[in-house]
CSV table of C-alpha atoms in Angstrom, one decimal:
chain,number,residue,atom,x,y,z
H,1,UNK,CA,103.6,109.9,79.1
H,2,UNK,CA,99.9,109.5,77.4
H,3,UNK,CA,101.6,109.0,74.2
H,4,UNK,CA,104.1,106.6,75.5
H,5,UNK,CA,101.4,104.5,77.0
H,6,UNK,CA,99.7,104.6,73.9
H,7,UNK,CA,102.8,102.8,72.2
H,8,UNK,CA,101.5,98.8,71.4
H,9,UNK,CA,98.7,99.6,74.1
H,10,UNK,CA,96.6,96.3,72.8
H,11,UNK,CA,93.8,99.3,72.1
H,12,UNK,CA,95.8,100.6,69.4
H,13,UNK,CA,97.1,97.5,68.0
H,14,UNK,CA,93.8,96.6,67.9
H,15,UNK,CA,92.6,99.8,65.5
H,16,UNK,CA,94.7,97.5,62.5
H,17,UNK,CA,91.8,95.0,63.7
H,18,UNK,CA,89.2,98.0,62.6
H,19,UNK,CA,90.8,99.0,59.3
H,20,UNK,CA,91.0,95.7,57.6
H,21,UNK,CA,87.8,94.0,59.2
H,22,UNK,CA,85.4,96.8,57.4
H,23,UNK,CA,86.2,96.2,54.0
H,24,UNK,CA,87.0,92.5,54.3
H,25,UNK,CA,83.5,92.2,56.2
H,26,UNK,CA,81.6,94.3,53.2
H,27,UNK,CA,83.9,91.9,50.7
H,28,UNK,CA,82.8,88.5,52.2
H,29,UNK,CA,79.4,89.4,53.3
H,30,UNK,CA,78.3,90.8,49.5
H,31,UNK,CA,80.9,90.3,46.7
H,32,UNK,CA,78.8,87.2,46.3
H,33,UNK,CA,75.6,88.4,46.1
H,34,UNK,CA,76.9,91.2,43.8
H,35,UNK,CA,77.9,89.4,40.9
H,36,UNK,CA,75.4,86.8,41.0
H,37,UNK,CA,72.4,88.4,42.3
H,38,UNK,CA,72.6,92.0,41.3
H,39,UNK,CA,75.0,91.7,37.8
H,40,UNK,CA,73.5,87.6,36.8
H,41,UNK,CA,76.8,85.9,36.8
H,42,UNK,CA,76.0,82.2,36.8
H,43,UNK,CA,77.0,80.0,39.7
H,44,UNK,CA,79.6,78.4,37.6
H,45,UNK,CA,81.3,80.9,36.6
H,46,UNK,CA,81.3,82.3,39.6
H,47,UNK,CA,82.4,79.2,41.7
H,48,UNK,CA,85.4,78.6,39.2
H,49,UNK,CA,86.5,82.6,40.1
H,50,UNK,CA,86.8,81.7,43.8
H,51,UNK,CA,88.4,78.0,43.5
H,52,UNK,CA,91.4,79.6,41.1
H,53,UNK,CA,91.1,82.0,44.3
H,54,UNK,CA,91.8,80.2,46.6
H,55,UNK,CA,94.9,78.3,44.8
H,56,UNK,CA,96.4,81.4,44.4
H,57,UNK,CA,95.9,82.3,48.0
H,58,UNK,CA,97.5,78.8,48.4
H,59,UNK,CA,100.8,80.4,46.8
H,60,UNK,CA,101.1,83.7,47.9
H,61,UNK,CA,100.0,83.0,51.7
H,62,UNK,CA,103.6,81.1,52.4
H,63,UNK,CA,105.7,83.2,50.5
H,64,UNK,CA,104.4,86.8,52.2
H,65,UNK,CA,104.8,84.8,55.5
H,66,UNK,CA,108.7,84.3,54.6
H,67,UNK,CA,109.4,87.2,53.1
H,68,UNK,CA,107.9,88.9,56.1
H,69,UNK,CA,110.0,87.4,58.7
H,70,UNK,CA,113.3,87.9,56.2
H,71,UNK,CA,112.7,91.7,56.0
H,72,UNK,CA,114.9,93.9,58.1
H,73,UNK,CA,114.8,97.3,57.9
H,74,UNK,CA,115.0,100.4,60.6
H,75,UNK,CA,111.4,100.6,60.6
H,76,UNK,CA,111.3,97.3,61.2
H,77,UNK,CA,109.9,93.9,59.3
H,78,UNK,CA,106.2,93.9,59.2
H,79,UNK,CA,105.6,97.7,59.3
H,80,UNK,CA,106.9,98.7,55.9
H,81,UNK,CA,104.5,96.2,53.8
H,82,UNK,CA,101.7,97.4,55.7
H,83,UNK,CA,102.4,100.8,54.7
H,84,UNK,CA,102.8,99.9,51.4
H,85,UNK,CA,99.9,97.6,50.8
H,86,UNK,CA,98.0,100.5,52.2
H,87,UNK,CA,97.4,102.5,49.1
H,88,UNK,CA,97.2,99.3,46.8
H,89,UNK,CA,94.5,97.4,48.8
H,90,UNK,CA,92.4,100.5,48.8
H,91,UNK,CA,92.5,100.4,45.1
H,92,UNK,CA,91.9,96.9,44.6
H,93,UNK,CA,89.1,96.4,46.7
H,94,UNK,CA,86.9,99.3,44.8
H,95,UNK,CA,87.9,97.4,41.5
H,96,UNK,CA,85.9,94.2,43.1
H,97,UNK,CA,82.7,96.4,43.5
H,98,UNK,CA,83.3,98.8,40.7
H,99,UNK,CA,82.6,96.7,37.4
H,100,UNK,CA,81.7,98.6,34.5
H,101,UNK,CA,78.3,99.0,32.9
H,102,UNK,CA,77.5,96.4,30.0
H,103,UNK,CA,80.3,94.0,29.9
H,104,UNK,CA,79.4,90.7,28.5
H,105,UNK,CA,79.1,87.5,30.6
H,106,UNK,CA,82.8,86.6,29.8
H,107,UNK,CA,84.1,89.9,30.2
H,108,UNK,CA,82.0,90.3,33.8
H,109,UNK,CA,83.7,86.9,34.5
H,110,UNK,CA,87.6,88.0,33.7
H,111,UNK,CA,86.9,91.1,35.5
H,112,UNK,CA,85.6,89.1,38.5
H,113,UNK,CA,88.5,87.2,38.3
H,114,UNK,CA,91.2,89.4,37.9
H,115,UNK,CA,89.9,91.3,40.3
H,116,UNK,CA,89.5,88.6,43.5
H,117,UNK,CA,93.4,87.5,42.3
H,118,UNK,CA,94.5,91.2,42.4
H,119,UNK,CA,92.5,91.9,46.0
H,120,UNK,CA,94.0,88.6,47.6
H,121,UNK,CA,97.5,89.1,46.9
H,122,UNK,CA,97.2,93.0,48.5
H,123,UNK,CA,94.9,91.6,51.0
H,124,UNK,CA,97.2,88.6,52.3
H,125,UNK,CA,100.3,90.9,53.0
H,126,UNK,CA,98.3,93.0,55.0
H,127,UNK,CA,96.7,89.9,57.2
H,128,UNK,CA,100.1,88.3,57.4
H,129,UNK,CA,102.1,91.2,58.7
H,130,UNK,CA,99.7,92.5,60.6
H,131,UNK,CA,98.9,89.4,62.6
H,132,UNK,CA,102.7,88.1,62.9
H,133,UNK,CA,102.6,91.3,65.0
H,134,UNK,CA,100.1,89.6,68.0
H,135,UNK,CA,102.4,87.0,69.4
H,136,UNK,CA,105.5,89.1,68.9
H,137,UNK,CA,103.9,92.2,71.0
H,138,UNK,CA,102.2,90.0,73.6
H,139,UNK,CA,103.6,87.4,75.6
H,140,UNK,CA,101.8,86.1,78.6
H,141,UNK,CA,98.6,83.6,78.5
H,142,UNK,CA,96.7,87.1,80.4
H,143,UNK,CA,98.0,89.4,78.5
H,144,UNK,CA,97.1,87.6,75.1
H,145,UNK,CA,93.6,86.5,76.3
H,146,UNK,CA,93.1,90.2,77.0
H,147,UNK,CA,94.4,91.8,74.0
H,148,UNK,CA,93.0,88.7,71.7
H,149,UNK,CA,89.4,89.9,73.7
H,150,UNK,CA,90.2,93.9,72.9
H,151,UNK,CA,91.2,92.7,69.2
H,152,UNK,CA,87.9,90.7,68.6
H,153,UNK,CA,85.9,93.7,70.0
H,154,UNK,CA,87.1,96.0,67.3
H,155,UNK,CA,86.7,93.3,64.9
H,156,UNK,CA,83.3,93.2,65.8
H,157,UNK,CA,82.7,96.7,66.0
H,158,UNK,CA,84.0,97.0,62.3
H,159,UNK,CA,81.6,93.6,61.6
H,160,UNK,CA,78.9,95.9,62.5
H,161,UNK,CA,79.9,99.2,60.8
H,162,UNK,CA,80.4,96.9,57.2
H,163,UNK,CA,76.7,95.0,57.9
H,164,UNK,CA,74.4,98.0,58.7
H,165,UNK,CA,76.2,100.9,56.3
H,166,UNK,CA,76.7,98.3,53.7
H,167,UNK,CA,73.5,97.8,52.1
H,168,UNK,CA,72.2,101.1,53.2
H,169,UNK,CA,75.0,102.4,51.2
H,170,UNK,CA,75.0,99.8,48.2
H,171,UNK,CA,71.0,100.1,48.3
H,172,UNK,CA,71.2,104.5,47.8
H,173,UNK,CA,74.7,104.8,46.1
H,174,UNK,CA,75.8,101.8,44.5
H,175,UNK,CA,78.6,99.5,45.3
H,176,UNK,CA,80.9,101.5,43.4
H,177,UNK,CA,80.3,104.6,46.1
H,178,UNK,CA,80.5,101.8,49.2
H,179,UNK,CA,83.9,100.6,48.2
H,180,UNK,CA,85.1,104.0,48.3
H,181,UNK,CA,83.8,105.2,51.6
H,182,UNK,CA,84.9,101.5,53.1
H,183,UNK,CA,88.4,102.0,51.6
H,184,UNK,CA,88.4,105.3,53.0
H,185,UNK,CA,88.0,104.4,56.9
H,186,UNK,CA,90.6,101.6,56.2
H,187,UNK,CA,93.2,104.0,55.0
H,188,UNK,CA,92.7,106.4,58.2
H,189,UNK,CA,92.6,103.8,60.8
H,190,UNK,CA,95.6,101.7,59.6
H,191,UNK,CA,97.4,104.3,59.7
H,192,UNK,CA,96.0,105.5,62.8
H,193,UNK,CA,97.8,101.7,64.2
H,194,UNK,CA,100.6,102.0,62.3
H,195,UNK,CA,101.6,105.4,64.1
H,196,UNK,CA,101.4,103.9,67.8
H,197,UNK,CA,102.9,100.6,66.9
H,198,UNK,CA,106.3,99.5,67.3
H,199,UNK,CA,108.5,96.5,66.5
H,200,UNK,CA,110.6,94.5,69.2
H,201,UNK,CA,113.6,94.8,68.5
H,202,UNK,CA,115.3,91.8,69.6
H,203,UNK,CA,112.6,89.7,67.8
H,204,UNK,CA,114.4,91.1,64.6
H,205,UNK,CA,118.2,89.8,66.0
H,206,UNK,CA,116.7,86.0,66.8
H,207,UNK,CA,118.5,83.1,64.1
H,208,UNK,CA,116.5,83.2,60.4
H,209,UNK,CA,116.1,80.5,58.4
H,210,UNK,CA,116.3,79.5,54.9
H,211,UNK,CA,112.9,79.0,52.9
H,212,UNK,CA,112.8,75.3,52.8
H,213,UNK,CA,114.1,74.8,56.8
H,214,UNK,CA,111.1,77.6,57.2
H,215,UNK,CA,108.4,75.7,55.9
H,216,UNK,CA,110.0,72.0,56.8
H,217,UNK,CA,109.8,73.2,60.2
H,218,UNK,CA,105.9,74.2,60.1
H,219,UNK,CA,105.3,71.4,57.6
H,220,UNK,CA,106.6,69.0,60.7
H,221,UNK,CA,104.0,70.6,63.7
H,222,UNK,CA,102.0,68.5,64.5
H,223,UNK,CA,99.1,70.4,67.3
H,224,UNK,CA,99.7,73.3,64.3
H,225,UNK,CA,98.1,71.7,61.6
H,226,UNK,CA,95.7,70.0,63.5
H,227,UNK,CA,94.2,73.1,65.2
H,228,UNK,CA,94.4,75.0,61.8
H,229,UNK,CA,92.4,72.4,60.0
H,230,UNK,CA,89.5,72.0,62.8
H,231,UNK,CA,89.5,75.8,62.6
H,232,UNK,CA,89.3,76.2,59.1
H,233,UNK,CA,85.5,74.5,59.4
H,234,UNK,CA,84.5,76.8,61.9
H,235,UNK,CA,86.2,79.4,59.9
H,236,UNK,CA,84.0,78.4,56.5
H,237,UNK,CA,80.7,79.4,58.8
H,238,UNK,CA,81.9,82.4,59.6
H,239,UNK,CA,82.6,83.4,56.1
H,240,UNK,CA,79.0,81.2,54.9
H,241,UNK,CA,77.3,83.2,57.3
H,242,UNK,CA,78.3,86.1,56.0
H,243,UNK,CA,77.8,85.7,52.3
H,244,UNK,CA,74.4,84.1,52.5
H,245,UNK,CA,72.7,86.4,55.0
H,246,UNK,CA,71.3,88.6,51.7
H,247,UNK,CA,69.9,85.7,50.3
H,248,UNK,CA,68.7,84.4,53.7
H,249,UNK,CA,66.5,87.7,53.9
H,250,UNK,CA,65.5,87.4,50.4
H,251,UNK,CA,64.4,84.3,49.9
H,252,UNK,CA,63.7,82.9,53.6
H,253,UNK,CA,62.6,85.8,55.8
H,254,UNK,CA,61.4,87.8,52.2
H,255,UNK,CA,62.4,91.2,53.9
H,256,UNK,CA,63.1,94.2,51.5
H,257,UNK,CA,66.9,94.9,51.0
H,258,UNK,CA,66.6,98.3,53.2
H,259,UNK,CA,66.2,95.7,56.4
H,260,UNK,CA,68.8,93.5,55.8
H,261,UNK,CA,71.1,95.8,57.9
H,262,UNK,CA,68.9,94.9,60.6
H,263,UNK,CA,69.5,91.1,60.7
H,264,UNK,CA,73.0,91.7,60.2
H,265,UNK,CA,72.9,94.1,63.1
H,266,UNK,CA,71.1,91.4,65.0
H,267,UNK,CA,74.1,89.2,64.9
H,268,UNK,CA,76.7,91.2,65.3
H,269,UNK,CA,75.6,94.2,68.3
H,270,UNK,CA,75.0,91.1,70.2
H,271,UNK,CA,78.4,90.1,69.9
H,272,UNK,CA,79.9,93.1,71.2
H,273,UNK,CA,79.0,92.2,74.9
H,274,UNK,CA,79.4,88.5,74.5
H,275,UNK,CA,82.9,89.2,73.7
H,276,UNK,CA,83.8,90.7,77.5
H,277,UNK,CA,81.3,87.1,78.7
H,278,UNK,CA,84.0,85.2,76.7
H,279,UNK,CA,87.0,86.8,78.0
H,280,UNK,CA,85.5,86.1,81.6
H,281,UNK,CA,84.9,82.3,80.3
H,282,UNK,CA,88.8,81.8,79.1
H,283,UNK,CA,90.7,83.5,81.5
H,284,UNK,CA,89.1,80.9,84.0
H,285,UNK,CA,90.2,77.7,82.0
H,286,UNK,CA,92.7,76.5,80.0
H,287,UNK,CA,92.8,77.8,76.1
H,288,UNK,CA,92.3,74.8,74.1
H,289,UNK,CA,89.1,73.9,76.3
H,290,UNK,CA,87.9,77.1,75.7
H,291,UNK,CA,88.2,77.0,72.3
H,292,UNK,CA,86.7,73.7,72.2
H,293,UNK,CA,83.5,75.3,74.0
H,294,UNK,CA,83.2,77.7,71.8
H,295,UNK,CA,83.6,75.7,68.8
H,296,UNK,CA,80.0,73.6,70.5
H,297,UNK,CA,78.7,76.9,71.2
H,298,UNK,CA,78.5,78.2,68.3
H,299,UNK,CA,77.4,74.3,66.2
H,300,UNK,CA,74.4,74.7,68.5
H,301,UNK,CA,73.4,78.5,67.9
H,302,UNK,CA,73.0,78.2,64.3
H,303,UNK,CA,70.3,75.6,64.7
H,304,UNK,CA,67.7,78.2,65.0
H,305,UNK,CA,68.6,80.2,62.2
H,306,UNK,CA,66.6,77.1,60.3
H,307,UNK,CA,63.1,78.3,62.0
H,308,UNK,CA,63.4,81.5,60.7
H,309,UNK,CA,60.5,82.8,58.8
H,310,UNK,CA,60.2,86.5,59.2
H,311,UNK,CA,62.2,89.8,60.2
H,312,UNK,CA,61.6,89.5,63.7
H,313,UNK,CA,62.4,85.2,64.1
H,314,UNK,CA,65.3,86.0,62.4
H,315,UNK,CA,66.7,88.2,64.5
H,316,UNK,CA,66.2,86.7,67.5
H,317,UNK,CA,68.3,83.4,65.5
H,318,UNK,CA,70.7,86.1,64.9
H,319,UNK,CA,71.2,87.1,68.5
H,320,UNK,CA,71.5,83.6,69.5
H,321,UNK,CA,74.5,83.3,66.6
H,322,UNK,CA,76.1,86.1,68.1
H,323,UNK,CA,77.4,83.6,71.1
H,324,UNK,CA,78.6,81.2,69.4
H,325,UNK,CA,80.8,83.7,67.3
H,326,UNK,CA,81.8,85.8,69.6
H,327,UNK,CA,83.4,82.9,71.5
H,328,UNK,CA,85.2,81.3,68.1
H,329,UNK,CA,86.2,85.2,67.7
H,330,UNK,CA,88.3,85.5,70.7
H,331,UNK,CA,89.8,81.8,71.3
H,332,UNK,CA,91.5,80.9,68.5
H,333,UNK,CA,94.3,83.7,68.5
H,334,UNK,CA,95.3,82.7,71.9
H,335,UNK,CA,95.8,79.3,71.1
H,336,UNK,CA,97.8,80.2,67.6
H,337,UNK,CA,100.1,82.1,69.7
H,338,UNK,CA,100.9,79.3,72.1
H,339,UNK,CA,101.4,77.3,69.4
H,340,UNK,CA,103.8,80.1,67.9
H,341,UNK,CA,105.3,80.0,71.5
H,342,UNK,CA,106.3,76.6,71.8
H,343,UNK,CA,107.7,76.4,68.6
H,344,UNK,CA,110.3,79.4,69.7
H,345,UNK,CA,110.9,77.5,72.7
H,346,UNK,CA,112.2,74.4,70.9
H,347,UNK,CA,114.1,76.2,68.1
H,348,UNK,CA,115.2,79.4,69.2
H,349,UNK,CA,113.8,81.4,66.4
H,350,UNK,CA,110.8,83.3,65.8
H,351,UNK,CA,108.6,82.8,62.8
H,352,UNK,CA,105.7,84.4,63.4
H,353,UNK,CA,105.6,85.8,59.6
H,354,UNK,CA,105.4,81.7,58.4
H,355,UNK,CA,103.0,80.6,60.8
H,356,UNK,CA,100.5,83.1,60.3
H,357,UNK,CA,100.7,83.0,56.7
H,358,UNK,CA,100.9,79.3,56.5
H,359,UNK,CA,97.7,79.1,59.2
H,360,UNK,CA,96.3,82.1,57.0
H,361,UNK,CA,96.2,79.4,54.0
H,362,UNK,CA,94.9,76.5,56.1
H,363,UNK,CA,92.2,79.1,57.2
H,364,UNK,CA,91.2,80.8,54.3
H,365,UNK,CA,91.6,77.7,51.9
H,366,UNK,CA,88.1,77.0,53.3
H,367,UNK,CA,86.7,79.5,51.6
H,368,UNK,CA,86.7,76.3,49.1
H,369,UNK,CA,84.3,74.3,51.3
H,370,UNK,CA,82.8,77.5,51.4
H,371,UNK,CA,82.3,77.5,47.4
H,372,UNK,CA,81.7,73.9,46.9
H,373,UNK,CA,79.1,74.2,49.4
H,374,UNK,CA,77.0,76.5,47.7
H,375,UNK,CA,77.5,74.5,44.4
H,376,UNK,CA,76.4,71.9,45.0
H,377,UNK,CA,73.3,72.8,47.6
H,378,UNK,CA,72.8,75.2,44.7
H,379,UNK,CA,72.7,72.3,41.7
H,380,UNK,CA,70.8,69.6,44.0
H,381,UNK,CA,67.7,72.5,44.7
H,382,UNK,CA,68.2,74.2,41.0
H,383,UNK,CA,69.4,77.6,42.1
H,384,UNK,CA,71.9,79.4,39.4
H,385,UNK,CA,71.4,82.8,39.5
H,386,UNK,CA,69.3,86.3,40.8
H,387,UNK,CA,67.9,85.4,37.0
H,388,UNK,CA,67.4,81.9,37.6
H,389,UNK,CA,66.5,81.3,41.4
H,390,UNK,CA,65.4,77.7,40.6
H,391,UNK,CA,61.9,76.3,42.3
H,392,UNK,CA,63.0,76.6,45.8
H,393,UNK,CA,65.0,79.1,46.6
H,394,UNK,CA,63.8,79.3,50.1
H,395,UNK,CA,65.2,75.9,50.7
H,396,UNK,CA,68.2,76.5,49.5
H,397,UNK,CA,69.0,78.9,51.6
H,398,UNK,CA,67.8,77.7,54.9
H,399,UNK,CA,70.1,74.7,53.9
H,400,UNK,CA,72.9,77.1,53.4
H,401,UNK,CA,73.0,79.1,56.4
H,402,UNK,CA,71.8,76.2,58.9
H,403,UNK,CA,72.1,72.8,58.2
H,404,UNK,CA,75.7,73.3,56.2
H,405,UNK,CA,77.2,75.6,59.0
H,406,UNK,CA,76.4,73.0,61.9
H,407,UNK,CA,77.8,69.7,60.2
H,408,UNK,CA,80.9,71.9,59.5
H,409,UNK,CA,81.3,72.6,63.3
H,410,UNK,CA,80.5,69.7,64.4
H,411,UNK,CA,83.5,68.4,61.9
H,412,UNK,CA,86.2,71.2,63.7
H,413,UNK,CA,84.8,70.2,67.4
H,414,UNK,CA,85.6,66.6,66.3
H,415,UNK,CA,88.7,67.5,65.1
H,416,UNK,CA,89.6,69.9,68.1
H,417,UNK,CA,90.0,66.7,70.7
H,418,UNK,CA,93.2,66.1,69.0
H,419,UNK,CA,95.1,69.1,70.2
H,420,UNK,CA,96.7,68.4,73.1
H,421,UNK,CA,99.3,71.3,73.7
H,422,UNK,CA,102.3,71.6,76.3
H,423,UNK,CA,102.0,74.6,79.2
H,424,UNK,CA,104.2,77.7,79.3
H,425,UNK,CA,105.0,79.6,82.4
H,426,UNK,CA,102.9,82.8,82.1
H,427,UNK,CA,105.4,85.4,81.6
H,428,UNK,CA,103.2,88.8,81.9
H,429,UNK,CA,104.6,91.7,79.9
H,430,UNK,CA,104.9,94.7,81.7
């Protein structure tokens, strides 16, 4: 009976949550600062790798999507890509960290390249299939608010494990040694999901249609594309946030690399509570509001992150972060999935597989503002590289991880008070 309970228990779903967030949180929070900081590759070169990056993501993101929802086999249509990318993505993300000793600038940038391009295609089958799965599993406003709350908990859990192990273990081992022992804990908990999860059934049996109805269909959604593109801001900070917290301690708080775990730790143990304050916060108000105050929430709590000046000030910015994240962390899914929902009710078929991919691309196509971001901050206060920090560095990054993250959420709250989104009896799932 244990076992049976266990079966799409939003716990275990919630372990595929785990496996991909601690290698995607070690690849977003220091791919970055490895290749420029650590190997000297210039900001160019480096900020040309990620915008080809992102256009491929813009082409494979819709496609894994449809494929995904045209796959039907006995073990079902998202399971089977997850097992296979499992292998794949373990190998591709130790290529990103594993460069080889005295290439040249041009051959550090191909590799850099290839490998971000080879990591995104495994990585996007992966994110696609596995979170088509959330609004096919879970079907109730309470029941998703609670599983979306049990989801962002492990996320944050594997947040945490990826910012304190990460440079501990890139600082004693090397990247090279991280990726492997990252990659390692992904392969044993996906498949750790993948063994108590299980496909409905007569999801697989609704209508399917052809590619270009697929995407005409999305294309046409109105609240969808909306809510994806205010959430893509927010969605920039969270990966900014990420990727410039090394820096931050460098060159603002000027901590030694052995306590940058501890900043990151700051953020992210503080969001392990404030998840379960969330969850109280949205199951008392309608979604969209509460994704709206969340979005303000977290614009004001990376104000302070500006006044840091040592170890301790920063971390008590951090803490304050952790709010604001935890609440973007848990509201968004919720709202994706009504959106999912009133699309079935109006056509009769599920496409979980082409909304999530196609919001996937929306989402992780900010990654651009992302890049441009640090571009241009970076030429406007002379910062190019570890080698060549320009005359301020300290400025650059306080601009970077303060002032950029709160005019981008201030953008997606802006653009948030456009979604206006229909009610749906809340059917509870037994």
């Amino acid at each position: 009976m244990a076992r049976n309970r266990a079966i799409n228990s939003p716990w275990m779903y919630a372990f595929g949550m785990l496996a991909m967030m601690i290698p995607s949180h070690a690849f977003s929070a220091f791919y970055v600062f490895y290749y420029m900081e650590t190997l000297g590759l210039a900001i160019g070169l480096v900020t040309f790798a990620r915008t080809v990056f992102m256009i491929w993501d813009a082409v494979n993101q819709p496609l894994a999507g449809y494929l995904s929802d045209r796959t039907d086999t006995r073990f079902g249509r998202r399971k089977p890509w997850l097992y296979v990318s499992i292998p794949l993505f373990f190998l591709m993300f130790y290529l990103v960290f594993a460069v080889p000793e005295g290439l040249s600038e041009t051959a550090l940038f191909v590799w850099f390249l290839v490998a971000l391009v080879l990591f995104e295609a495994v990585a996007t089958i992966i994110w696609v299939n596995y979170g088509s799965l959330f609004p096919e599993l879970y079907r109730g406003n309470t029941l998703r608010k609670k599983a979306s709350a049990i989801q962002q908990g492990y996320q944050i859990v594997a947040i945490l494990i990826a910012s304190v192990a990460g440079p501990i273990l890139y600082d004693g081992l090397g990247f090279g040694p991280m990726a492997l022992i990252f990659g390692g804990m992904f392969a044993v908990l996906m498949i750790l999901f993948l063994r108590f999860t299980q496909e409905d059934e007569e999801a697989r049996k609704t209508p399917r249609m052809g590619l270009k109805e697929s995407f005409a269909a999305t294309v046409t959604n109105k609240p969808f594309w909306i809510f994806n593109i205010a959430n893509s801001f927010a969605q920039t900070v969270n990966g900014l946030l990420s990727s410039m917290i090394p820096f931050y301690a460098k060159y603002v708080l000027k901590v030694p690399p052995e306590q940058v775990s501890l900043l990151l730790a700051s953020i992210f143990v503080s969001v392990i509570p404030l998840v379960a304050v969330w969850f109280w916060i949205i199951k008392r108000m309608d979604s969209v509001k509460a994704w709206r105050l969340s979005l303000l929430a977290y614009a004001l709590s990376v104000i302070p992150l500006w006044f840091g000046s040592n170890l301790l000030t920063g971390i008590a910015a951090g803490v304050l972060v952790g709010f604001g994240l935890a609440g973007f962390l848990v509201t968004p899914p919720v709202v994706n999935s009504h959106i999912i929902d009133l699309d079935y009710a109006e056509t009769g078929r599920r496409r979980e597989g082409v909304y999530t991919a196609v919001s996937g691309f929306i989402t992780r196509s900010s990654g651009l503002i992302s890049v441009l971001s640090v571009l241009v901050v970076g030429v406007l206060l002379g910062y190019e590289s570890g080698d060549k920090p320009g005359d301020n560095p300290e400025l650059t990054f306080r601009v970077l991880i303060s002032v950029v993250p709160f005019i981008l959420l201030v953008i997606s709250l802006a653009l948030s008070s456009f979604v206006r989104l229909k009610p749906l009896p809340d059917i509870e799932q037994a």
